[in-house]
Amino acid sequence: MALTIISLVKQVPLPSEMRMGEDGLMDRTKAKSIINIDCQFGLEAGLQLLKQHPDARLIVCSMGPGSFEAALRSAVAMGYDEAYLLSDRKLGGSDTYATGLAIATMLKHLGFTKDSKEPFIILAGRQTSDGDTAHVPSQVAEKIGIPQATFVESVKSDGTNNVVAKRIIEGGYQLMNLPMPCVISLTPTGIPPRKQSLSGAIKARNLQITTFGIDDIGLGTEKIGISGSPTIVAKVVNMVSERPPITLAEGHNEVALVDSLIANLAKGGNVLEKKEAVEKKEVDRPDFPNKDF
Amino acid sequence: MNNVDTVSTDVLIIGGGPSGLATAIHLADTFAKNGTAHRIMLIDKGSSIGSHILSGAVIKPEVFKELLPDVEFSEIPFNAKVVKDRTILLSEKSAITLPFHIPYMSNAGCYTASLGQICRYLAVKAQEKGVEIYPGFAVDEILYKDGKVIGAKTKDTGLDHHGNQLENFQAGTRIEARITVFAEGTRGSLTKMLIQKFDLAKGKNEQIYSLGCKELWSVPEGNIKPGEVYHTMGYPLDSDEFGGGFIYGLNDNRVALGIVVGLDYKDPSFDVHDAMQIWKTSKFVSRILKGGKLVEYGAKTLPEGGYYAVPKLFVDNALIVGDSAGLIAMPSLKGTHLAIKSGILAAKTVARALSRDDTSEESLKFYETLMQNSTIDAELFAVRNFRQAFTKGLIIGSLHFATQLITGGAGFFGRLKTHPDYLSTFTTKALKKKPFKERFKGKLDFDKVLTFDKSTDVYHSGVFHDEQQVVHIKFNDSSTYKTVNIDQYGAPEQFYCSSEVYELHTNKAGEKEIRVHAENCMHCKTCDIKAPGQAITWVIPNGGNGPDFQNM
Ligand SMILES: Cc1cc2nc3c(=O)[nH]c(=O)nc-3n(C[C@H](O)[C@H](O)[C@H](O)COP(=O)(O)OP(=O)(O)OC[C@H]3O[C@@H](n4cnc5c(N)ncnc54)[C@H](O)[C@@H]3O)c2cc1C
Ligand code: SF4
């Protein structure tokens, strides 16, 4: 039976243009958008699996505002076939728990359940650059009730209904054999995402994206949105680095670079000053006297 | 695996500058008027429309009324109407305003603009009219069948430096088209192949080019008014170097400025970017920039050969428009209105050909007929010998030009010839005058306030290239490269390149070699034009790569 490869993607602001809103939530209105980098690696992993399963059906899913259609079209331009978007105002403010639930509900609605007769595999990015939690892939797996492997660099089909996932662990790799259906989250260290093809871009331009609201997939309002999200943002802290600013040595070749480094060192300045200030502060603190042991 | 997809269209337009967009818009309008349905596809290598567009620009507006008859003129994002128009004879410390306009150089009735912004606007209009626009794809191959053009193909991506397929290889797409319109702008890579294959420049003058380096600045209120236009002659150029500076006042206290220098200069160490920095230190220019901030940098060449260098512009199933056709009017440096006009005429030709179901060369010859009866021809013919005269230097050039004015463009002889720019470069030994670095000794330490080194400027272009691809600079004969280009000419590419792509490096064995930093490339095409012995071919890199101009 033909395999279905499902990629989950999120559209994020270009990391260099990201801003945090007053309320501690991300302000996504102003920045240029891209597909989250890790999700792009997930998309590529799906296209690699296609080499082993040439008749596989490739679908891409996302949850978010209508503007996320751009990300779905980009995925189709890379080589995906179908696109689904879960978009509903009531989902606004959902945390990772609520998001995992909502996406899992959409996938189940599309027929991808743990008892599904046809094999499928869900690929996702390890984490997103605007949330960085890495929760959602795991939440989706839990809610559908299928196995998962996270932090995976590459995934291959083993010819049966299993896949072999190469998972990054401290100091090395772990090879995991998982039965399908399963969820795999991909690190941005595997095969880099391919570029779009013109034929793909033409397909994407004419593509009809299926958009669901929560009513369409039978998802109630209790467990979604701000009120349905157990996460509480207790406090937002603006981290100010204590480290003195770095002065970069500049130069187009080795000689210029070393000259610049020497000139910077000769100029000296902020490095020592800052260090003194920190040390001084410690001396001033009465309950942490600098002891001589 | 790796099957190449094929798509088909009625009309394929390669390039989304003013010429390509005008072709698309006028075609869509004509099809709509005739009640015919045809597919029009336009492809541009920039990541978005406008991202590879760089111009002055002071633009003649009339042709926009012809292109967009139903649009309120004020809707088009021009900047300011020209309110002051001066030609200045510049020296380091002084600036003399010429008491008259050099003929054909008046800018009365023109508007300042960012051509990139205008192209973005035109792209929206074209899309509303049903044109399919695909930015971010490099078209790098012409498709032929039985020796005739049948379309083009986008570049394969996912290759390593040696051209081997990587795991993320994505084959390009074949686009089969009934008619292909080449609108690639200056020194079009495919146009160059087309001209060679069909010998389209036979009996014509060699095309010659200038390189323009441009910066966009934000300056304090009052430094310059919107619509103030200055052209400078003289400093820092010698009398045997053709070119000058431009300073255009824009709205919101912005100013576009730069210099344009003929690539037929002799000194192999001449550096247009650095010459521009020196030009900015003149009293006249620095006063305008005082207290301001650099916003963007870019560079591009422009074809200047004029009337006698325009190649044959039609073959079976294909036409050439805009800068690729060499349609720029000197000395006013204006090509936008001609690019648009040629697009309109090409559209008329294509619509007629499709309606007769005859896209043969014979049918497309109609383009030439339209051109001959149009303002383009008249405008180029009047100044047909202008640029050639100046290949002999400013004084002889001026004399020539003066006689041309009296004789209505003919000058002493009916047609003055040109040589390709790379032939004008002298070897370091043969150069009689002081090389660039000596000439401007003490002026080449850039302060990063008023003047910038190349890498700082390049940073302000938003340039980006994929790491994984074949280096898009091709050395045609690496064996002679060292003995000729490096040893005899002193590696001129490190100087003429607008964006520090080439670095002369001495390796451990003490041998000089060129290192290529292709990721800096501004797509100006100078190396393709100026490398001694045509030693370098500029190849189109991955789609979406290159500069990311916002308001150039
Ligand atoms: C420094 C400078 C100053 C100028 N000042 C003025 C001025 O003041 N007034 C004026 O009227 N004119 C001016 N011009 C000239 C004017 O900019 C050009 O005549 C005009 O831009 C030509 O339009 P075009 O459509 O032919 O080409 P372009 O505007 O160059 O557009 C070509 C497009 O095609 C794309 N392309 C090229 N090859 C491919 C390919 N193989 N595949 C996909 N895409 C491709 C390019 O990325 C580009 O977007 C100036 C030019 C320069 C360089
Ligand atoms: S490498 Fe060639 S095309 Fe690129 S910026 Fe340099 S001279 Fe221009």
XYZ file of N, CA and C in Angstrom, chain B residues 37 56 123 135 153 174 197 208 213 256 286 308 337 348 389 392 418 456 461 466 503 513:
66
model
N -7.100 33.881 -25.531
C -6.486 33.456 -24.271
C -5.144 32.811 -24.567
N 19.576 54.745 -12.396
C 19.926 56.029 -11.775
C 18.986 56.435 -10.661
N 4.957 44.782 -11.923
C 4.733 43.333 -11.746
C 3.334 43.079 -11.182
N 9.600 34.841 -9.872
C 10.935 35.291 -9.508
C 11.694 34.154 -8.818
N 15.432 26.648 -20.392
C 15.391 25.749 -19.230
C 15.964 26.452 -18.003
N 12.127 22.402 -18.041
C 12.120 22.824 -19.446
C 10.857 23.627 -19.704
N 25.155 32.380 -31.705
C 24.671 31.238 -32.497
C 24.138 31.687 -33.855
N 29.751 48.257 -26.699
C 30.650 48.713 -25.634
C 29.812 49.089 -24.425
N 28.604 52.494 -10.596
C 28.544 52.136 -9.183
C 27.658 53.175 -8.516
N 20.241 59.550 -4.514
C 20.870 58.470 -5.268
C 22.053 59.070 -5.991
N 30.692 66.011 -1.353
C 30.712 65.739 0.086
C 29.768 66.674 0.841
N 24.476 51.896 -33.920
C 25.212 50.975 -34.798
C 25.578 49.662 -34.121
N 12.869 54.203 -20.692
C 11.734 54.449 -21.599
C 11.889 53.664 -22.891
N 3.356 43.819 -29.560
C 2.528 43.944 -30.770
C 2.926 42.871 -31.784
N 32.759 58.635 -30.629
C 33.643 59.791 -30.722
C 34.510 59.878 -29.478
N 38.108 58.207 -28.309
C 39.406 58.833 -28.566
C 39.772 59.832 -27.467
N 33.751 50.922 -33.220
C 34.192 50.702 -31.833
C 34.954 49.387 -31.756
N 32.600 46.776 2.636
C 31.552 47.452 3.407
C 30.386 47.814 2.486
N 24.355 45.661 0.061
C 23.578 45.282 -1.121
C 22.675 44.092 -0.831
N 24.031 30.820 -2.668
C 24.079 29.495 -2.062
C 25.511 29.005 -2.044
N 40.371 38.123 -5.607
C 41.457 38.530 -4.720
C 42.754 37.925 -5.236
N 48.044 33.820 -7.547
C 46.837 33.156 -8.051
C 45.620 33.991 -7.656
